[in-house]
C-alpha angles and dihedrals in degrees: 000000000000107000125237106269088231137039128258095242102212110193116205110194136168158107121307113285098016099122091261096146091033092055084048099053095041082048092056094047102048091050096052097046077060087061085259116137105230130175126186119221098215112213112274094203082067098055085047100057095040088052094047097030098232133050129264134284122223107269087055093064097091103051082054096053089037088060090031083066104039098053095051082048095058098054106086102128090085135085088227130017110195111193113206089225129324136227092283086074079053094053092044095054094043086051092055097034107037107010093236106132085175089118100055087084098058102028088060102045084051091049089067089074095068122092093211130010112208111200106196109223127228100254094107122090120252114259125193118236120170120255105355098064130081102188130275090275089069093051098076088048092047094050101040088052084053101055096039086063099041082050096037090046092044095246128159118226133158123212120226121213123178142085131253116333087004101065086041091059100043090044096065095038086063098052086044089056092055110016109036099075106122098011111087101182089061093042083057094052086074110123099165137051116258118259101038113171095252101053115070129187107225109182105118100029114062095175102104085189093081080066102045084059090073088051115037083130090067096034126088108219113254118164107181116110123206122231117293087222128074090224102047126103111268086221 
């Protein structure tokens, strides 16, 4: 079969600790073992900071996103590519750190390029892991920032809830029901029905709290709510 000319570009974003790189990696497994060639664009931001031991300051954002980007770009000999996240986590993280919503601009032009944008939910328990957390008070900020530019900029996106084999599943099931139009192999990659609780399609709420809702059990409280604005200081 006469591949796509080019790839099905496939966005995980999310809060910290939220599976993001598992989900990539079981993603990538479970497509391939569908014949399906399939390459993970690792995050660059953890390279980074396990190269410079620390993380970056805030003039050093935008060569992150700008290489975050590129190397998702140059791959275009796959079926799927699956970025394990993009510049827009970048953008998010420079808005609530360092108040510099100067990324937004560029990290959402650049998101148009992706088939399907995964946003992780929060249902999974914080875990601690050197240099790349911040702590699970930053996970509800950083969430709630993601899904106001995704909304602001018009962007589709469907959030993925589950554990294990479950978000796995609903998961692909997500990226089959946008991004597999033209492309048979992926739409037969399909294991579960469409519309399964766990995976909600967000494009037009951008209020994760109507979620949280449905697992307040899981959830830690945390009731401060980031700018409304791109440019306005996070604090």
């Amino acid at each position: 079969m006469q591949r796509p000319a080019s790839p099905r570009r496939i966005a995980l974003l999310g809060a910290e600790s939220t599976g993001k790189s598992h989900l990539a990696t079981a993603l990538a497994e479970r497509l391939r073992s569908q014949g399906l060639s399939t390459v993970v664009v690792p995050e660059v931001l953890r390279g980074w900071c396990e190269r410079e031991g620390r993380t970056p300051r805030a003039h050093e954002q935008a060569a992150i996103a700008l290489e975050q980007a590129r190397q998702v770009l140059v791959c275009d000999g796959a079926d799927v590519v699956i970025a394990d996240t993009t510049p827009l986590m970048t953008a998010v993280y420079s808005h609530l750190l360092f108040a510099d919503g100067s990324l937004y601009e560029f990290s959402l032009h650049h998101q148009r390029v992706y088939d399907a944008t995964l946003v992780t939910g929060l249902d999974l328990p914080w875990m601690a892991d050197g240099l790349m957390r911040d702590g699970p008070q930053v996970r509800e900020p950083v969430d709630r920032l993601l899904r106001d530019a995704l909304a602001r900029a018009g962007l589709g996106w469907q959030v993925v809830y589950g554990r294990g084999e479950r978000r796995l599943e609903n998961a692909l099931n997500a990226i089959i029901s946008v991004a597999s139009r033209g492309h048979p192999a992926l739409e037969n990659s399909r294991n579960v029905p469409q519309n399964t609780p766990e995976t909600r399609l967000c494009a037009a709420c951008g209020d994760p709290d109507c979620e949280r809702r449905l697992f307040s059990g899981l959830l830690e409280p945390d009731r401060r709510r980031p700018p409304d604005r791109f440019n306005e200081p996070a604090g």
